mmCIF file of C-alpha atoms and ligand atoms in Angstrom:
data_model
loop_
_atom_site.group_PDB
_atom_site.id
_atom_site.type_symbol
_atom_site.label_atom_id
_atom_site.label_comp_id
_atom_site.label_asym_id
_atom_site.label_seq_id
_atom_site.Cartn_x
_atom_site.Cartn_y
_atom_site.Cartn_z
ATOM 1 C CA MET Y 155 -28.285 22.871 -44.734
ATOM 2 C CA THR Y 156 -31.761 21.641 -43.576
ATOM 3 C CA GLN Y 157 -34.216 23.932 -42.429
ATOM 4 C CA SER Y 158 -35.831 21.183 -40.088
ATOM 5 C CA PHE Y 159 -34.821 18.852 -37.360
ATOM 6 C CA GLN Y 160 -33.900 15.437 -38.330
ATOM 7 C CA PHE Y 161 -32.672 12.563 -36.436
ATOM 8 C CA SER Y 162 -30.930 9.769 -38.578
ATOM 9 C CA LEU Y 163 -29.862 6.383 -37.100
ATOM 10 C CA LEU Y 164 -26.620 5.679 -38.895
ATOM 11 C CA ALA Y 165 -25.682 2.362 -36.926
ATOM 12 C CA THR Y 166 -26.444 0.318 -33.688
ATOM 13 C CA ASP Y 167 -24.017 -2.226 -31.916
ATOM 14 C CA GLY Y 168 -26.595 -3.376 -29.218
ATOM 15 C CA ALA Y 169 -28.328 -0.979 -27.584
ATOM 16 C CA ALA Y 170 -25.880 1.675 -28.651
ATOM 17 C CA ARG Y 171 -26.473 4.029 -31.548
ATOM 18 C CA ARG Y 172 -24.355 6.220 -33.929
ATOM 19 C CA GLY Y 173 -26.595 8.944 -35.094
ATOM 20 C CA GLU Y 174 -26.966 12.450 -36.536
ATOM 21 C CA VAL Y 175 -28.908 15.393 -35.539
ATOM 22 C CA SER Y 176 -29.196 17.666 -38.431
ATOM 23 C CA MET Y 177 -30.306 21.266 -37.684
ATOM 24 C CA PRO Y 178 -30.280 24.671 -39.530
ATOM 25 C CA ARG Y 179 -27.172 25.652 -37.442
ATOM 26 C CA GLY Y 180 -25.178 22.446 -37.987
ATOM 27 C CA THR Y 181 -25.281 18.725 -37.681
ATOM 28 C CA ILE Y 182 -24.654 16.938 -34.148
ATOM 29 C CA ARG Y 183 -22.917 13.745 -34.335
ATOM 30 C CA THR Y 184 -24.026 11.244 -31.975
ATOM 31 C CA PRO Y 185 -23.111 10.234 -29.333
ATOM 32 C CA ALA Y 186 -22.299 13.589 -28.649
ATOM 33 C CA PHE Y 187 -20.826 15.512 -25.657
ATOM 34 C CA MET Y 188 -22.076 19.087 -25.086
ATOM 35 C CA PRO Y 189 -19.536 21.205 -23.314
ATOM 36 C CA VAL Y 190 -21.513 23.460 -20.792
ATOM 37 C CA GLY Y 191 -21.684 27.108 -21.377
ATOM 38 C CA THR Y 192 -23.363 28.151 -18.351
ATOM 39 C CA ALA Y 193 -23.670 31.972 -18.696
ATOM 40 C CA GLY Y 194 -22.816 32.145 -22.429
ATOM 41 C CA THR Y 195 -19.311 30.933 -22.021
ATOM 42 C CA VAL Y 196 -17.595 27.676 -21.597
ATOM 43 C CA LYS Y 197 -15.384 28.771 -18.643
ATOM 44 C CA ALA Y 198 -11.695 29.216 -19.458
ATOM 45 C CA MET Y 199 -11.993 28.457 -23.322
ATOM 46 C CA TYR Y 200 -12.374 30.566 -26.498
ATOM 47 C CA MET Y 201 -15.354 29.437 -28.457
ATOM 48 C CA ASP Y 202 -13.249 28.384 -31.263
ATOM 49 C CA GLN Y 203 -11.209 26.061 -29.316
ATOM 50 C CA VAL Y 204 -14.320 24.526 -28.196
ATOM 51 C CA ARG Y 205 -15.301 24.273 -31.852
ATOM 52 C CA ASP Y 206 -11.925 22.987 -33.058
ATOM 53 C CA LEU Y 207 -11.770 20.270 -30.364
ATOM 54 C CA GLY Y 208 -14.829 18.712 -31.909
ATOM 55 C CA ALA Y 209 -17.753 20.103 -30.127
ATOM 56 C CA ASP Y 210 -20.967 20.395 -32.380
ATOM 57 C CA ILE Y 211 -23.253 21.888 -29.898
ATOM 58 C CA ILE Y 212 -23.238 23.742 -26.346
ATOM 59 C CA LEU Y 213 -25.314 23.720 -23.562
ATOM 60 C CA GLY Y 214 -26.599 27.150 -21.956
ATOM 61 C CA ASN Y 215 -28.214 27.590 -18.652
ATOM 62 C CA THR Y 216 -31.454 29.462 -18.863
ATOM 63 C CA TYR Y 217 -31.479 30.148 -15.098
ATOM 64 C CA HIS Y 218 -28.066 32.168 -14.980
ATOM 65 C CA LEU Y 219 -29.034 33.907 -18.577
ATOM 66 C CA MET Y 220 -32.577 35.082 -17.554
ATOM 67 C CA LEU Y 221 -30.967 36.864 -14.297
ATOM 68 C CA ARG Y 222 -27.682 38.228 -15.996
ATOM 69 C CA PRO Y 223 -27.700 39.697 -18.372
ATOM 70 C CA GLY Y 224 -31.548 38.942 -18.891
ATOM 71 C CA ALA Y 225 -33.293 37.441 -21.632
ATOM 72 C CA GLU Y 226 -34.569 40.239 -23.431
ATOM 73 C CA ARG Y 227 -31.438 41.989 -23.380
ATOM 74 C CA VAL Y 228 -29.682 38.845 -25.030
ATOM 75 C CA ALA Y 229 -32.599 39.251 -27.702
ATOM 76 C CA ARG Y 230 -32.071 42.840 -28.443
ATOM 77 C CA LEU Y 231 -28.492 41.888 -28.727
ATOM 78 C CA GLY Y 232 -28.939 39.358 -31.613
ATOM 79 C CA GLY Y 233 -29.546 36.155 -29.471
ATOM 80 C CA LEU Y 234 -27.169 34.011 -27.874
ATOM 81 C CA HIS Y 235 -25.295 32.629 -30.636
ATOM 82 C CA GLU Y 236 -24.439 36.347 -32.105
ATOM 83 C CA PHE Y 237 -23.806 37.526 -28.450
ATOM 84 C CA ALA Y 238 -21.410 34.581 -27.477
ATOM 85 C CA ARG Y 239 -19.957 34.268 -31.141
ATOM 86 C CA TRP Y 240 -21.241 30.235 -31.414
ATOM 87 C CA PRO Y 241 -22.748 30.085 -34.716
ATOM 88 C CA HIS Y 242 -23.257 26.182 -34.251
ATOM 89 C CA PRO Y 243 -26.438 24.662 -32.114
ATOM 90 C CA ILE Y 244 -27.204 25.244 -28.569
ATOM 91 C CA LEU Y 245 -29.091 23.513 -26.337
ATOM 92 C CA THR Y 246 -30.738 25.396 -23.412
ATOM 93 C CA ASP Y 247 -31.974 23.737 -20.087
ATOM 94 C CA SER Y 248 -35.483 24.755 -18.727
ATOM 95 C CA GLY Y 249 -33.531 26.620 -15.444
ATOM 96 C CA GLY Y 250 -35.798 24.260 -13.185
ATOM 97 C CA PHE Y 251 -33.143 22.317 -11.816
ATOM 98 C CA GLN Y 252 -30.897 25.498 -11.251
ATOM 99 C CA VAL Y 253 -33.630 27.107 -9.465
ATOM 100 C CA MET Y 254 -33.872 24.123 -7.064
ATOM 101 C CA SER Y 255 -30.256 23.817 -6.615
ATOM 102 C CA LEU Y 256 -29.085 27.546 -6.451
ATOM 103 C CA ALA Y 257 -31.894 29.911 -6.017
ATOM 104 C CA GLN Y 258 -32.856 31.357 -2.298
ATOM 105 C CA LEU Y 259 -36.216 30.952 -1.249
ATOM 106 C CA ARG Y 260 -37.993 28.928 -4.054
ATOM 107 C CA LYS Y 261 -41.577 27.680 -4.318
ATOM 108 C CA LEU Y 262 -43.008 25.427 -6.494
ATOM 109 C CA SER Y 263 -46.542 24.855 -7.453
ATOM 110 C CA GLU Y 264 -49.032 23.890 -10.430
ATOM 111 C CA LYS Y 265 -48.432 27.291 -12.099
ATOM 112 C CA GLY Y 266 -44.388 26.796 -12.185
ATOM 113 C CA VAL Y 267 -41.378 28.233 -9.538
ATOM 114 C CA THR Y 268 -41.157 31.492 -7.962
ATOM 115 C CA PHE Y 269 -37.504 32.260 -6.742
ATOM 116 C CA LYS Y 270 -35.165 34.785 -5.425
ATOM 117 C CA SER Y 271 -32.356 35.434 -7.619
ATOM 118 C CA HIS Y 272 -28.851 34.284 -5.718
ATOM 119 C CA ILE Y 273 -27.552 37.632 -7.452
ATOM 120 C CA ASP Y 274 -29.537 40.297 -6.506
ATOM 121 C CA GLY Y 275 -32.689 38.851 -4.302
ATOM 122 C CA VAL Y 276 -35.043 39.935 -6.980
ATOM 123 C CA VAL Y 277 -37.936 37.530 -6.724
ATOM 124 C CA HIS Y 278 -39.003 35.902 -10.500
ATOM 125 C CA GLU Y 279 -41.652 33.791 -11.323
ATOM 126 C CA MET Y 280 -41.179 31.171 -14.090
ATOM 127 C CA SER Y 281 -43.747 29.296 -15.684
ATOM 128 C CA PRO Y 282 -43.613 26.643 -18.098
ATOM 129 C CA GLU Y 283 -44.648 29.103 -20.598
ATOM 130 C CA ARG Y 284 -42.012 31.790 -19.360
ATOM 131 C CA SER Y 285 -39.358 29.098 -19.524
ATOM 132 C CA ILE Y 286 -39.760 28.502 -23.170
ATOM 133 C CA GLU Y 287 -40.265 31.831 -24.074
ATOM 134 C CA ILE Y 288 -37.050 32.935 -22.524
ATOM 135 C CA GLN Y 289 -35.290 29.844 -24.309
ATOM 136 C CA GLY Y 290 -36.836 31.312 -27.375
ATOM 137 C CA LEU Y 291 -35.486 34.878 -26.685
ATOM 138 C CA LEU Y 292 -32.119 33.181 -26.210
ATOM 139 C CA GLY Y 293 -32.558 31.903 -29.775
ATOM 140 C CA SER Y 294 -32.153 28.430 -28.360
ATOM 141 C CA ASP Y 295 -32.079 25.320 -30.975
ATOM 142 C CA ILE Y 296 -32.954 22.723 -28.486
ATOM 143 C CA GLN Y 297 -35.364 23.888 -25.734
ATOM 144 C CA MET Y 298 -35.948 22.044 -22.741
ATOM 145 C CA GLN Y 299 -39.479 21.585 -20.956
ATOM 146 C CA LEU Y 300 -39.861 23.169 -17.531
ATOM 147 C CA ASP Y 301 -39.734 19.880 -15.038
ATOM 148 C CA GLU Y 302 -39.281 19.139 -11.476
ATOM 149 C CA CYS Y 303 -36.183 16.909 -10.541
ATOM 150 C CA VAL Y 304 -37.370 15.316 -7.269
ATOM 151 C CA ALA Y 305 -34.457 14.873 -4.654
ATOM 152 C CA LEU Y 306 -33.935 11.214 -3.902
ATOM 153 C CA PRO Y 307 -34.324 9.090 -1.813
ATOM 154 C CA ALA Y 308 -38.055 9.939 -1.915
ATOM 155 C CA GLU Y 309 -41.415 8.227 -1.073
ATOM 156 C CA ARG Y 310 -42.955 6.401 -4.142
ATOM 157 C CA ASP Y 311 -46.205 8.856 -3.971
ATOM 158 C CA VAL Y 312 -43.819 11.885 -3.746
ATOM 159 C CA ILE Y 313 -41.878 10.696 -6.964
ATOM 160 C CA GLU Y 314 -45.264 9.704 -8.619
ATOM 161 C CA ARG Y 315 -46.694 13.176 -8.028
ATOM 162 C CA SER Y 316 -43.664 15.200 -9.205
ATOM 163 C CA MET Y 317 -43.406 12.795 -12.185
ATOM 164 C CA GLU Y 318 -47.061 13.836 -13.015
ATOM 165 C CA LEU Y 319 -46.347 17.248 -12.498
ATOM 166 C CA SER Y 320 -43.470 17.455 -15.120
ATOM 167 C CA LEU Y 321 -45.829 15.564 -17.863
ATOM 168 C CA ARG Y 322 -48.631 18.324 -17.430
ATOM 169 C CA TRP Y 323 -45.496 20.971 -17.738
ATOM 170 C CA ALA Y 324 -44.255 19.305 -20.850
ATOM 171 C CA ASP Y 325 -47.891 19.772 -22.400
ATOM 172 C CA ARG Y 326 -47.846 23.216 -21.365
ATOM 173 C CA CYS Y 327 -44.425 23.789 -23.180
ATOM 174 C CA LYS Y 328 -45.152 21.902 -26.260
ATOM 175 C CA ILE Y 329 -48.265 24.348 -26.719
ATOM 176 C CA ALA Y 330 -45.826 27.318 -25.514
ATOM 177 C CA PHE Y 331 -43.344 26.116 -28.088
ATOM 178 C CA GLY Y 332 -45.628 25.783 -30.816
ATOM 179 C CA ASP Y 333 -44.233 25.624 -34.200
ATOM 180 C CA GLN Y 334 -40.445 26.960 -34.394
ATOM 181 C CA PRO Y 335 -39.073 25.257 -37.887
ATOM 182 C CA GLY Y 336 -35.853 23.655 -37.435
ATOM 183 C CA ARG Y 337 -35.961 24.078 -33.409
ATOM 184 C CA ALA Y 338 -37.014 21.577 -31.265
ATOM 185 C CA MET Y 339 -38.364 20.983 -27.710
ATOM 186 C CA PHE Y 340 -37.266 18.174 -25.693
ATOM 187 C CA GLY Y 341 -39.446 16.325 -22.853
ATOM 188 C CA ILE Y 342 -37.624 15.195 -19.768
ATOM 189 C CA VAL Y 343 -38.389 11.723 -18.239
ATOM 190 C CA GLN Y 344 -38.734 11.803 -14.949
ATOM 191 C CA GLY Y 345 -39.666 9.070 -12.252
ATOM 192 C CA GLY Y 346 -36.872 8.752 -9.706
ATOM 193 C CA ASP Y 347 -35.526 5.449 -8.982
ATOM 194 C CA ASP Y 348 -38.807 3.752 -9.541
ATOM 195 C CA GLU Y 349 -38.670 1.685 -12.867
ATOM 196 C CA ALA Y 350 -42.467 1.619 -13.565
ATOM 197 C CA LEU Y 351 -42.755 5.251 -13.068
ATOM 198 C CA ARG Y 352 -39.721 6.070 -15.083
ATOM 199 C CA VAL Y 353 -41.522 3.739 -18.246
ATOM 200 C CA ARG Y 354 -45.042 5.644 -17.385
ATOM 201 C CA SER Y 355 -43.245 8.697 -17.840
ATOM 202 C CA ALA Y 356 -41.452 7.703 -20.830
ATOM 203 C CA GLU Y 357 -44.333 6.549 -22.651
ATOM 204 C CA ALA Y 358 -46.687 9.792 -21.498
ATOM 205 C CA LEU Y 359 -43.865 11.952 -23.138
ATOM 206 C CA THR Y 360 -43.683 9.555 -26.272
ATOM 207 C CA GLY Y 361 -47.429 10.287 -26.631
ATOM 208 C CA LEU Y 362 -46.516 13.985 -27.064
ATOM 209 C CA ASP Y 363 -44.758 12.946 -30.060
ATOM 210 C CA LEU Y 364 -41.570 15.545 -29.340
ATOM 211 C CA LYS Y 365 -38.659 15.797 -31.240
ATOM 212 C CA GLY Y 366 -36.190 14.388 -28.458
ATOM 213 C CA TYR Y 367 -36.312 12.871 -25.085
ATOM 214 C CA ALA Y 368 -34.153 13.616 -22.022
ATOM 215 C CA VAL Y 369 -33.584 11.380 -18.933
ATOM 216 C CA GLY Y 370 -33.561 13.545 -15.979
ATOM 217 C CA GLY Y 371 -33.786 13.086 -12.401
ATOM 218 C CA LEU Y 372 -30.596 11.139 -12.267
ATOM 219 C CA ALA Y 373 -26.898 12.079 -11.703
ATOM 220 C CA VAL Y 374 -28.039 13.581 -8.206
ATOM 221 C CA GLY Y 375 -25.835 11.605 -5.904
ATOM 222 C CA GLU Y 376 -27.662 7.979 -6.702
ATOM 223 C CA PRO Y 377 -24.791 4.868 -6.950
ATOM 224 C CA GLN Y 378 -24.358 4.331 -10.711
ATOM 225 C CA PRO Y 379 -26.035 0.900 -10.679
ATOM 226 C CA VAL Y 380 -29.299 2.688 -9.717
ATOM 227 C CA MET Y 381 -28.613 5.363 -12.684
ATOM 228 C CA LEU Y 382 -28.009 2.466 -15.304
ATOM 229 C CA ALA Y 383 -31.184 0.384 -14.189
ATOM 230 C CA MET Y 384 -33.142 3.341 -14.574
ATOM 231 C CA LEU Y 385 -31.727 3.511 -18.141
ATOM 232 C CA ASP Y 386 -32.256 -0.099 -18.789
ATOM 233 C CA ALA Y 387 -35.856 0.451 -18.060
ATOM 234 C CA VAL Y 388 -36.286 3.938 -19.916
ATOM 235 C CA CYS Y 389 -34.402 3.831 -23.279
ATOM 236 C CA PRO Y 390 -36.482 0.638 -24.752
ATOM 237 C CA ALA Y 391 -39.588 2.781 -23.490
ATOM 238 C CA LEU Y 392 -38.356 5.661 -25.836
ATOM 239 C CA PRO Y 393 -38.986 5.956 -29.756
ATOM 240 C CA GLN Y 394 -35.956 4.117 -31.548
ATOM 241 C CA HIS Y 395 -35.901 7.336 -33.966
ATOM 242 C CA LYS Y 396 -35.838 10.095 -31.705
ATOM 243 C CA PRO Y 397 -32.711 11.515 -29.806
ATOM 244 C CA ARG Y 398 -32.123 10.611 -26.227
ATOM 245 C CA TYR Y 399 -30.180 13.101 -23.946
ATOM 246 C CA LEU Y 400 -28.965 11.920 -20.456
ATOM 247 C CA MET Y 401 -28.911 15.354 -18.133
ATOM 248 C CA GLY Y 402 -25.637 16.156 -16.284
ATOM 249 C CA VAL Y 403 -23.895 13.238 -17.097
ATOM 250 C CA GLY Y 404 -21.202 12.529 -16.182
ATOM 251 C CA THR Y 405 -17.774 10.974 -15.842
ATOM 252 C CA PRO Y 406 -15.790 9.097 -18.777
ATOM 253 C CA ASP Y 407 -17.065 5.657 -17.270
ATOM 254 C CA ASP Y 408 -20.669 6.922 -16.984
ATOM 255 C CA ILE Y 409 -20.637 8.100 -20.557
ATOM 256 C CA VAL Y 410 -19.422 4.861 -21.890
ATOM 257 C CA LYS Y 411 -22.134 2.613 -19.751
ATOM 258 C CA SER Y 412 -25.084 5.013 -20.710
ATOM 259 C CA VAL Y 413 -24.034 4.998 -24.395
ATOM 260 C CA GLN Y 414 -24.101 1.210 -24.282
ATOM 261 C CA ARG Y 415 -27.477 1.476 -22.909
ATOM 262 C CA GLY Y 416 -29.118 3.892 -25.760
ATOM 263 C CA ILE Y 417 -27.969 7.268 -24.739
ATOM 264 C CA ASP Y 418 -27.039 9.709 -27.515
ATOM 265 C CA MET Y 419 -26.350 13.051 -25.691
ATOM 266 C CA PHE Y 420 -24.647 14.231 -22.767
ATOM 267 C CA ASP Y 421 -23.754 17.207 -20.667
ATOM 268 C CA CYS Y 422 -21.547 17.670 -17.813
ATOM 269 C CA VAL Y 423 -19.840 20.547 -15.898
ATOM 270 C CA MET Y 424 -17.424 17.683 -14.963
ATOM 271 C CA PRO Y 425 -14.570 18.424 -17.524
ATOM 272 C CA THR Y 426 -14.499 22.127 -17.339
ATOM 273 C CA ARG Y 427 -14.996 22.471 -13.664
ATOM 274 C CA ALA Y 428 -12.326 19.607 -12.665
ATOM 275 C CA GLY Y 429 -10.124 21.421 -14.844
ATOM 276 C CA ARG Y 430 -10.415 24.694 -12.851
ATOM 277 C CA HIS Y 431 -9.750 22.768 -9.681
ATOM 278 C CA GLY Y 432 -6.356 21.059 -10.851
ATOM 279 C CA LEU Y 433 -7.927 17.707 -12.275
ATOM 280 C CA ALA Y 434 -7.071 16.133 -15.459
ATOM 281 C CA TYR Y 435 -9.090 13.832 -17.590
ATOM 282 C CA THR Y 436 -6.552 11.368 -19.408
ATOM 283 C CA ARG Y 437 -6.923 8.044 -21.040
ATOM 284 C CA HIS Y 438 -4.701 6.835 -18.177
ATOM 285 C CA GLY Y 439 -7.657 7.971 -15.729
ATOM 286 C CA LYS Y 440 -7.565 11.112 -13.568
ATOM 287 C CA ILE Y 441 -4.358 13.046 -12.719
ATOM 288 C CA ASN Y 442 -4.604 15.746 -9.768
ATOM 289 C CA LEU Y 443 -2.098 18.214 -10.719
ATOM 290 C CA ARG Y 444 -2.127 19.682 -6.879
ATOM 291 C CA ASN Y 445 -0.422 16.467 -6.007
ATOM 292 C CA ALA Y 446 3.407 17.067 -4.716
ATOM 293 C CA ARG Y 447 4.266 13.911 -6.784
ATOM 294 C CA HIS Y 448 4.102 16.146 -10.140
ATOM 295 C CA ALA Y 449 6.444 18.848 -8.951
ATOM 296 C CA GLU Y 450 9.522 17.764 -10.873
ATOM 297 C CA ASP Y 451 7.995 15.410 -13.570
ATOM 298 C CA SER Y 452 8.801 16.537 -16.898
ATOM 299 C CA ARG Y 453 6.529 14.311 -18.441
ATOM 300 C CA PRO Y 454 3.528 15.858 -20.581
ATOM 301 C CA LEU Y 455 0.022 14.677 -19.529
ATOM 302 C CA ASP Y 456 0.071 12.378 -22.624
ATOM 303 C CA ALA Y 457 2.646 12.565 -25.175
ATOM 304 C CA GLU Y 458 0.455 11.006 -27.907
ATOM 305 C CA SER Y 459 -2.585 13.508 -27.619
ATOM 306 C CA ASP Y 460 -2.951 15.819 -30.425
ATOM 307 C CA CYS Y 461 -4.166 18.744 -27.852
ATOM 308 C CA PRO Y 462 -1.282 21.151 -27.269
ATOM 309 C CA ALA Y 463 -2.381 21.253 -23.416
ATOM 310 C CA ALA Y 464 -1.882 17.481 -23.094
ATOM 311 C CA ARG Y 465 1.070 17.183 -25.145
ATOM 312 C CA ASP Y 466 3.634 20.266 -25.119
ATOM 313 C CA TYR Y 467 3.532 21.172 -21.121
ATOM 314 C CA SER Y 468 5.631 19.214 -18.396
ATOM 315 C CA ARG Y 469 3.322 17.935 -15.415
ATOM 316 C CA ALA Y 470 5.731 20.190 -13.356
ATOM 317 C CA TYR Y 471 4.596 23.277 -15.073
ATOM 318 C CA LEU Y 472 0.796 22.483 -14.666
ATOM 319 C CA HIS Y 473 1.574 21.644 -10.849
ATOM 320 C CA HIS Y 474 3.278 25.112 -10.591
ATOM 321 C CA LEU Y 475 0.596 26.833 -12.255
ATOM 322 C CA VAL Y 476 -2.175 25.236 -10.122
ATOM 323 C CA LYS Y 477 -0.518 25.663 -7.052
ATOM 324 C CA ALA Y 478 0.190 29.383 -7.937
ATOM 325 C CA GLY Y 479 -3.399 29.791 -8.597
ATOM 326 C CA GLU Y 480 -2.311 31.003 -12.256
ATOM 327 C CA ALA Y 481 -5.159 31.487 -14.743
ATOM 328 C CA LEU Y 482 -3.051 29.386 -17.283
ATOM 329 C CA GLY Y 483 -3.386 26.458 -15.265
ATOM 330 C CA GLY Y 484 -7.180 26.180 -15.386
ATOM 331 C CA MET Y 485 -6.948 27.085 -19.145
ATOM 332 C CA LEU Y 486 -4.684 24.563 -19.957
ATOM 333 C CA LEU Y 487 -6.554 21.565 -18.047
ATOM 334 C CA THR Y 488 -9.954 22.882 -19.246
ATOM 335 C CA TRP Y 489 -8.395 22.501 -22.790
ATOM 336 C CA ASN Y 490 -7.098 19.060 -22.031
ATOM 337 C CA ASN Y 491 -10.255 17.781 -20.359
ATOM 338 C CA LEU Y 492 -12.441 19.050 -23.153
ATOM 339 C CA SER Y 493 -10.379 17.473 -25.824
ATOM 340 C CA TYR Y 494 -10.218 14.273 -24.078
ATOM 341 C CA TYR Y 495 -13.980 14.124 -23.617
ATOM 342 C CA GLN Y 496 -14.362 14.769 -27.536
ATOM 343 C CA SER Y 497 -11.878 12.198 -28.338
ATOM 344 C CA LEU Y 498 -13.903 9.718 -25.882
ATOM 345 C CA MET Y 499 -17.064 10.512 -27.858
ATOM 346 C CA GLN Y 500 -15.024 10.199 -31.327
ATOM 347 C CA GLY Y 501 -13.918 6.861 -30.237
ATOM 348 C CA LEU Y 502 -17.302 5.812 -29.131
ATOM 349 C CA ARG Y 503 -18.772 6.906 -32.537
ATOM 350 C CA ASP Y 504 -16.307 4.992 -34.489
ATOM 351 C CA ALA Y 505 -16.655 1.941 -32.192
ATOM 352 C CA ILE Y 506 -20.204 1.713 -32.747
ATOM 353 C CA GLU Y 507 -20.088 1.925 -36.616
ATOM 354 C CA ALA Y 508 -17.396 -0.965 -36.450
ATOM 355 C CA GLY Y 509 -19.621 -3.084 -34.203
ATOM 356 C CA ARG Y 510 -16.554 -3.125 -31.782
ATOM 357 C CA LEU Y 511 -18.130 -1.234 -28.771
ATOM 358 C CA ALA Y 512 -17.890 -3.791 -26.436
ATOM 359 C CA ASP Y 513 -14.040 -4.337 -26.742
ATOM 360 C CA HIS Y 514 -13.750 -0.730 -27.082
ATOM 361 C CA ALA Y 515 -15.322 0.061 -23.828
ATOM 362 C CA ALA Y 516 -13.252 -2.825 -22.026
ATOM 363 C CA ALA Y 517 -9.905 -1.181 -23.662
ATOM 364 C CA LEU Y 518 -10.908 2.078 -22.166
ATOM 365 C CA ALA Y 519 -11.767 0.811 -18.555
ATOM 366 C CA GLU Y 520 -8.504 -0.923 -18.835
ATOM 367 C CA GLY Y 521 -6.482 2.129 -19.494
ATOM 368 C CA TRP Y 522 -8.367 4.000 -16.754
ATOM 369 C CA ALA Y 523 -7.681 1.343 -14.107
ATOM 370 C CA ARG Y 524 -3.899 1.230 -15.198
ATOM 371 C CA GLY Y 525 -3.608 4.495 -14.270
ATOM 372 C CA ASP Y 526 -0.967 6.836 -14.819
ATOM 373 C CA LEU Y 527 2.297 4.817 -15.199
HETATM 374 O O1 LIG X 32 -33.974 16.179 -14.033
HETATM 375 C C1 LIG X 32 -33.533 17.237 -14.233
HETATM 376 N N1 LIG X 32 -34.057 18.079 -15.168
HETATM 377 C C2 LIG X 32 -33.632 19.315 -15.666
HETATM 378 N N2 LIG X 32 -32.065 19.621 -15.601
HETATM 379 C C3 LIG X 32 -31.572 18.512 -15.182
HETATM 380 C C4 LIG X 32 -29.963 18.720 -14.980
HETATM 381 C C5 LIG X 32 -29.014 18.020 -14.017
HETATM 382 N N3 LIG X 32 -27.638 17.734 -13.713
HETATM 383 C C6 LIG X 32 -27.832 16.581 -12.967
HETATM 384 N N4 LIG X 32 -26.701 16.195 -12.398
HETATM 385 C C7 LIG X 32 -25.496 17.154 -12.549
HETATM 386 C C8 LIG X 32 -24.289 16.571 -11.742
HETATM 387 N N5 LIG X 32 -23.205 17.312 -11.634
HETATM 388 C C9 LIG X 32 -22.157 16.352 -11.685
HETATM 389 C C10 LIG X 32 -20.676 17.017 -11.822
HETATM 390 O O2 LIG X 32 -20.793 17.713 -10.582
HETATM 391 C C11 LIG X 32 -21.765 19.073 -10.377
HETATM 392 C C12 LIG X 32 -23.120 18.209 -10.457
HETATM 393 N N6 LIG X 32 -28.659 15.878 -13.050
HETATM 394 C C13 LIG X 32 -29.837 16.439 -13.755
HETATM 395 C C14 LIG X 32 -31.347 16.670 -13.877
HETATM 396 C C15 LIG X 32 -31.894 17.531 -14.472
#
């Protein structure tokens, strides 16, 4: 068990990387998908199930946890790992993105962000320093800098000023983070859809010599080719021997294409949120169990899956649960979806090790396109 934070590059296939992040609480096999555990729970799942599916790390949302139950309270109760009974690594985002997408009456300045809680209307001020303090109180293993995710489309000078603010905040977060052995603080590359600004952001953050680098400001509605073009610009500008984390991504297709461009870590609410809304991710593509065509289909989602939710329940039963609004519907589909996402990641890790990622990606896309026979 290591007391430090180490990223090892084990294999490459083109720009894709197979690696490992070793931390005191465990090792993260990359490429990795991080299930989103917003308020200290991966919705509709037991933590043991999340672990059994192969997740090495989960994500916690600073914004939600600081508002309820409160960072100091979580610290008094032993920290988020103890509180939520997840002893493995946890990455927390900084809260800035949720403030701008969830909070009421928010104001952003050089100092930080001020906002009213969407829960009880209480006004909160979050500076880069306070965000890092909160993430430390939660006991987070990988802490994210406070940043600004500029909404696209935007004028170049707006994107540039926003990117430069995030760089100044990265510096303040690095100072606030200090020296926390075994933990890491990641910077976040911004720059909107402008390749030159993206490269400037990546190079400036590299100069801070951080433990890892996230790519933010994407998966905010831009077309996939725009997102991929930004990765083509950013990844070569980031250090080879540090992990790269693409925030908020994505669909299975997004993940495969981003791994091929050099991304190591992902998080997305898609598999869990979609599961609660009746949508199943499978190797034959997406299946919407709300659709009446499943009402008498006795087949399981995937008879060859080793996940009971995919293998042991008929689509007719899942359709019934979803239509009836039964809790078990969301539970089974979330279980299926996270199982599919983790098996997708395992397949990518194996393919990179074997040097056959291009063929594996083509086979995956063919399965999704063939659809559900
Ligand atoms: O720049 C960012 N900084 C800090 N956190 C982020 C989180 C982010 N999450 C997304 N996209 C999430 C897209 N989801 C896809 C599924 O449906 C809900 C939205 N983009 C993101 C950008 C940032």
